[in-house]
mmCIF file of C-alpha atoms in Angstrom:
data_model
loop_
_atom_site.group_PDB
_atom_site.id
_atom_site.type_symbol
_atom_site.label_atom_id
_atom_site.label_comp_id
_atom_site.label_asym_id
_atom_site.label_seq_id
_atom_site.Cartn_x
_atom_site.Cartn_y
_atom_site.Cartn_z
ATOM 1 C CA MET A 1 66.914 162.811 124.026
ATOM 2 C CA SER A 2 68.971 159.370 126.162
ATOM 3 C CA THR A 3 71.429 158.335 124.843
ATOM 4 C CA TYR A 4 71.833 154.676 124.452
ATOM 5 C CA THR A 5 75.767 152.940 124.034
ATOM 6 C CA ASP A 6 76.379 149.367 122.786
ATOM 7 C CA ILE A 7 78.564 147.792 124.657
ATOM 8 C CA ARG A 8 80.087 144.107 123.410
ATOM 9 C CA TYR A 9 82.431 141.784 124.749
ATOM 10 C CA ASP A 10 85.389 140.490 122.996
ATOM 11 C CA TYR A 11 86.942 137.242 124.265
ATOM 12 C CA ASN A 12 89.657 137.218 121.958
ATOM 13 C CA LEU A 13 90.492 140.816 123.734
ATOM 14 C CA PRO A 14 89.251 141.247 127.208
ATOM 15 C CA SER A 15 87.986 145.011 126.391
ATOM 16 C CA GLY A 16 89.986 146.507 130.352
ATOM 17 C CA PHE A 17 92.073 144.104 130.875
ATOM 18 C CA GLY A 18 95.013 145.277 128.525
ATOM 19 C CA GLY A 19 96.617 143.457 124.794
ATOM 20 C CA SER A 20 95.849 140.231 124.014
ATOM 21 C CA LEU A 21 95.343 136.559 125.349
ATOM 22 C CA ASN A 22 98.188 134.226 124.921
ATOM 23 C CA LEU A 23 97.340 130.970 125.325
ATOM 24 C CA LEU A 24 99.889 129.101 127.069
ATOM 25 C CA ALA A 25 98.463 125.352 128.403
ATOM 26 C CA THR A 26 95.358 123.589 127.229
ATOM 27 C CA ASN A 27 94.451 121.153 129.574
ATOM 28 C CA THR A 28 91.953 118.629 128.186
ATOM 29 C CA ILE A 29 89.680 115.699 130.453
ATOM 30 C CA THR A 30 88.204 112.579 128.605
ATOM 31 C CA SER A 31 87.888 110.546 130.778
ATOM 32 C CA GLY A 32 87.054 110.408 135.060
ATOM 33 C CA VAL A 33 90.564 112.595 136.928
ATOM 34 C CA SER A 34 90.223 112.933 140.368
ATOM 35 C CA SER A 35 91.355 116.802 139.446
ATOM 36 C CA SER A 36 92.950 119.481 137.236
ATOM 37 C CA SER A 37 96.270 121.644 137.447
ATOM 38 C CA PHE A 38 98.423 124.426 136.120
ATOM 39 C CA THR A 39 101.885 124.284 137.810
ATOM 40 C CA SER A 40 104.224 125.959 135.678
ATOM 41 C CA GLY A 41 103.724 129.013 133.802
ATOM 42 C CA ILE A 42 102.168 130.959 136.531
ATOM 43 C CA ASP A 43 104.608 134.034 136.944
ATOM 44 C CA SER A 44 105.867 137.340 136.312
ATOM 45 C CA THR A 45 105.277 137.348 133.061
ATOM 46 C CA TYR A 46 102.065 138.807 132.265
ATOM 47 C CA ARG A 47 99.937 140.723 135.000
ATOM 48 C CA THR A 48 97.187 138.399 134.683
ATOM 49 C CA TYR A 49 96.595 135.474 133.918
ATOM 50 C CA VAL A 50 93.461 133.589 132.258
ATOM 51 C CA PHE A 51 91.694 130.773 132.389
ATOM 52 C CA LYS A 52 88.872 128.733 130.541
ATOM 53 C CA LEU A 53 86.745 126.560 131.884
ATOM 54 C CA ILE A 54 84.413 124.715 128.802
ATOM 55 C CA ASN A 55 81.740 122.267 129.124
ATOM 56 C CA ILE A 56 83.393 120.341 132.230
ATOM 57 C CA HIS A 57 80.807 117.392 133.434
ATOM 58 C CA PRO A 58 80.588 115.750 136.937
ATOM 59 C CA ALA A 59 80.900 111.807 137.559
ATOM 60 C CA THR A 60 79.059 112.417 140.759
ATOM 61 C CA ASP A 61 75.718 114.090 140.408
ATOM 62 C CA ASN A 62 75.243 117.118 143.425
ATOM 63 C CA ILE A 63 78.012 118.059 143.652
ATOM 64 C CA ASN A 64 80.335 122.032 143.379
ATOM 65 C CA PHE A 65 82.886 123.121 141.518
ATOM 66 C CA THR A 66 85.595 123.797 142.212
ATOM 67 C CA PHE A 67 89.543 125.024 142.777
ATOM 68 C CA ASN A 68 91.854 126.710 144.605
ATOM 69 C CA PHE A 69 95.587 128.314 144.851
ATOM 70 C CA SER A 70 99.208 127.366 145.422
ATOM 71 C CA THR A 71 102.534 129.353 146.495
ATOM 72 C CA ASP A 72 104.948 126.540 146.685
ATOM 73 C CA GLY A 73 104.602 124.800 142.730
ATOM 74 C CA GLY A 74 101.433 122.592 143.658
ATOM 75 C CA SER A 75 102.829 120.636 146.781
ATOM 76 C CA ASN A 76 99.897 122.536 148.496
ATOM 77 C CA TYR A 77 96.484 123.891 147.867
ATOM 78 C CA ASN A 78 95.383 125.556 150.969
ATOM 79 C CA VAL A 79 95.802 129.599 150.181
ATOM 80 C CA THR A 80 93.863 131.405 152.782
ATOM 81 C CA LYS A 81 91.050 133.447 150.513
ATOM 82 C CA THR A 82 88.888 135.565 151.322
ATOM 83 C CA THR A 83 86.090 135.311 148.863
ATOM 84 C CA THR A 84 81.576 137.122 147.699
ATOM 85 C CA VAL A 85 79.110 135.471 145.860
ATOM 86 C CA PHE A 86 76.346 136.068 144.139
ATOM 87 C CA ASN A 87 74.572 134.788 141.352
ATOM 88 C CA ALA A 88 71.354 134.274 139.292
ATOM 89 C CA TYR A 89 68.251 131.423 137.724
ATOM 90 C CA HIS A 90 65.833 130.480 135.865
ATOM 91 C CA LYS A 91 64.316 127.451 135.904
ATOM 92 C CA GLU A 92 63.058 126.218 132.930
ATOM 93 C CA ASP A 93 59.620 125.506 133.312
ATOM 94 C CA ASP A 94 59.271 129.008 135.288
ATOM 95 C CA THR A 95 58.170 128.066 138.922
ATOM 96 C CA GLU A 96 62.087 130.402 139.542
ATOM 97 C CA ALA A 97 63.793 132.646 139.231
ATOM 98 C CA THR A 98 65.400 135.085 141.310
ATOM 99 C CA VAL A 99 68.735 137.424 142.183
ATOM 100 C CA ALA A 100 70.218 136.039 145.068
ATOM 101 C CA TYR A 101 73.957 136.977 147.470
ATOM 102 C CA ASN A 102 75.070 133.475 148.178
ATOM 103 C CA PRO A 103 76.801 132.595 151.648
ATOM 104 C CA PHE A 104 76.949 129.185 151.405
ATOM 105 C CA ASP A 105 79.291 129.283 148.446
ATOM 106 C CA ASP A 106 81.534 132.441 149.691
ATOM 107 C CA ILE A 107 84.604 132.210 152.267
ATOM 108 C CA ALA A 108 86.252 134.094 155.234
ATOM 109 C CA GLN A 109 90.201 133.723 155.256
ATOM 110 C CA GLY A 110 89.222 130.034 155.075
ATOM 111 C CA THR A 111 92.185 127.572 152.915
ATOM 112 C CA GLY A 112 90.066 124.916 151.809
ATOM 113 C CA TYR A 113 88.771 124.903 147.630
ATOM 114 C CA GLN A 114 86.572 127.864 146.124
ATOM 115 C CA SER A 115 83.349 126.756 144.891
ATOM 116 C CA LEU A 116 82.344 127.345 141.078
ATOM 117 C CA SER A 117 79.222 126.155 141.288
ATOM 118 C CA SER A 118 76.025 127.634 143.844
ATOM 119 C CA PHE A 119 74.743 125.159 146.032
ATOM 120 C CA GLY A 120 76.304 122.170 145.139
ATOM 121 C CA GLN A 121 73.554 121.316 142.817
ATOM 122 C CA MET A 122 76.021 119.553 139.188
ATOM 123 C CA GLY A 123 73.972 117.328 137.076
ATOM 124 C CA ILE A 124 75.224 114.390 135.855
ATOM 125 C CA ASP A 125 72.811 114.633 132.607
ATOM 126 C CA ASN A 126 75.021 113.756 129.279
ATOM 127 C CA ASP A 127 74.140 117.490 127.996
ATOM 128 C CA GLN A 128 74.298 119.371 131.635
ATOM 129 C CA SER A 129 78.142 121.128 131.843
ATOM 130 C CA LEU A 130 79.605 124.569 133.183
ATOM 131 C CA CYS A 131 81.719 127.164 131.540
ATOM 132 C CA SER A 132 83.171 129.370 133.422
ATOM 133 C CA GLU A 133 86.139 132.225 133.296
ATOM 134 C CA ILE A 134 88.526 133.007 136.065
ATOM 135 C CA TYR A 135 90.982 136.324 135.905
ATOM 136 C CA LEU A 136 94.080 136.099 137.933
ATOM 137 C CA PHE A 137 95.556 139.541 138.268
ATOM 138 C CA SER A 138 99.603 139.828 139.452
ATOM 139 C CA PRO A 139 100.141 137.082 140.578
ATOM 140 C CA SER A 140 104.128 137.271 141.183
ATOM 141 C CA SER A 141 103.240 140.436 143.330
ATOM 142 C CA THR A 142 104.943 139.935 146.757
ATOM 143 C CA THR A 143 104.379 143.788 147.464
ATOM 144 C CA PHE A 144 100.097 142.737 147.661
ATOM 145 C CA VAL A 145 97.273 140.936 148.013
ATOM 146 C CA LYS A 146 95.825 138.499 144.998
ATOM 147 C CA HIS A 147 92.205 139.652 143.154
ATOM 148 C CA PHE A 148 89.920 137.586 141.230
ATOM 149 C CA LEU A 149 87.146 136.932 139.346
ATOM 150 C CA CYS A 150 85.019 134.439 138.251
ATOM 151 C CA LYS A 151 82.329 134.576 136.091
ATOM 152 C CA THR A 152 80.583 131.324 135.557
ATOM 153 C CA GLN A 153 77.364 130.123 133.391
ATOM 154 C CA TRP A 154 76.244 126.342 134.624
ATOM 155 C CA TYR A 155 73.236 123.775 133.551
ATOM 156 C CA GLN A 156 72.009 122.783 136.988
ATOM 157 C CA ARG A 157 70.608 119.420 138.143
ATOM 158 C CA GLU A 158 67.262 120.981 138.728
ATOM 159 C CA ASP A 159 66.883 122.212 135.297
ATOM 160 C CA ARG A 160 68.154 125.457 135.983
ATOM 161 C CA SER A 161 70.431 128.353 133.445
ATOM 162 C CA ASN A 162 72.466 129.714 137.051
ATOM 163 C CA ASN A 163 74.192 131.779 136.569
ATOM 164 C CA VAL A 164 76.865 132.902 139.202
ATOM 165 C CA PHE A 165 79.621 135.880 139.668
ATOM 166 C CA THR A 166 82.375 134.909 142.237
ATOM 167 C CA ALA A 167 85.321 137.080 143.592
ATOM 168 C CA GLY A 168 88.199 137.750 146.065
ATOM 169 C CA TYR A 169 91.193 137.639 147.339
ATOM 170 C CA CYS A 170 94.294 135.274 147.944
ATOM 171 C CA ASN A 171 95.572 137.022 151.547
ATOM 172 C CA THR A 172 99.138 136.273 150.954
ATOM 173 C CA THR A 173 101.866 138.676 149.894
ATOM 174 C CA SER A 174 104.009 135.016 148.129
ATOM 175 C CA ALA A 175 103.740 135.200 144.732
ATOM 176 C CA ILE A 176 100.936 132.325 143.058
ATOM 177 C CA ASP A 177 102.499 130.105 141.225
ATOM 178 C CA ALA A 178 99.917 126.988 140.540
ATOM 179 C CA ILE A 179 95.978 126.755 140.760
ATOM 180 C CA ASP A 180 94.026 123.236 141.182
ATOM 181 C CA PHE A 181 90.114 122.210 139.798
ATOM 182 C CA LYS A 182 88.432 119.356 142.303
ATOM 183 C CA MET A 183 84.807 118.468 142.053
ATOM 184 C CA SER A 184 83.512 118.395 145.578
ATOM 185 C CA SER A 185 83.102 115.508 146.016
ATOM 186 C CA GLY A 186 84.482 112.252 142.169
ATOM 187 C CA ASN A 187 85.265 112.637 139.532
ATOM 188 C CA ILE A 188 86.030 115.255 136.727
ATOM 189 C CA ASP A 189 84.211 113.417 133.723
ATOM 190 C CA SER A 190 85.270 115.503 130.923
ATOM 191 C CA GLY A 191 85.734 118.536 129.570
ATOM 192 C CA ILE A 192 88.662 121.183 128.681
ATOM 193 C CA ILE A 193 89.997 124.593 130.543
ATOM 194 C CA LYS A 194 92.387 126.170 128.707
ATOM 195 C CA MET A 195 95.582 129.065 130.640
ATOM 196 C CA TYR A 196 96.125 132.180 128.799
ATOM 197 C CA GLY A 197 98.769 135.071 129.235
ATOM 198 C CA ILE A 198 97.422 138.625 128.769
ATOM 199 C CA ALA A 199 100.064 140.744 127.275
#
């Protein structure tokens, strides 16, 4: 006889990540901005930091939503990263559906911004947006590289549901102390980004 276990994800208390989420800062975007960053509060207080991106909407069609890290308080966002990306998508009219590794958006020892939306196809329709969670582990360590993982759901411009998984590491033993978010082109039109620490 087989046994089925129902595992549910609690967004207030992530299983396997320790204690409760403590809200540290909120960036609310109500009009076009070129980027949105957190330049304080990422330190040794918490072992894990979580960034929740809620209904991110672009001002320009057919672009990517991206992020990068800093080791100098946000003066430069150019941390060397190696990442991997795969995604699943399904079109509204049921003509396309797949799961695939995405070599176009991963990085091999590069310093550029990492994409959260695959294929650069975010749309500007009023009902199209992106939501994501990013986990950053032990950013203040001066011994190990800094691991991160992201899970993103977004409404693609060609009317597809996209579920993208991005993971990697910052190949530095310097402390990560800032993060920046921006579109690959144009402004962020609207959205909310929250930063949490996990006790």
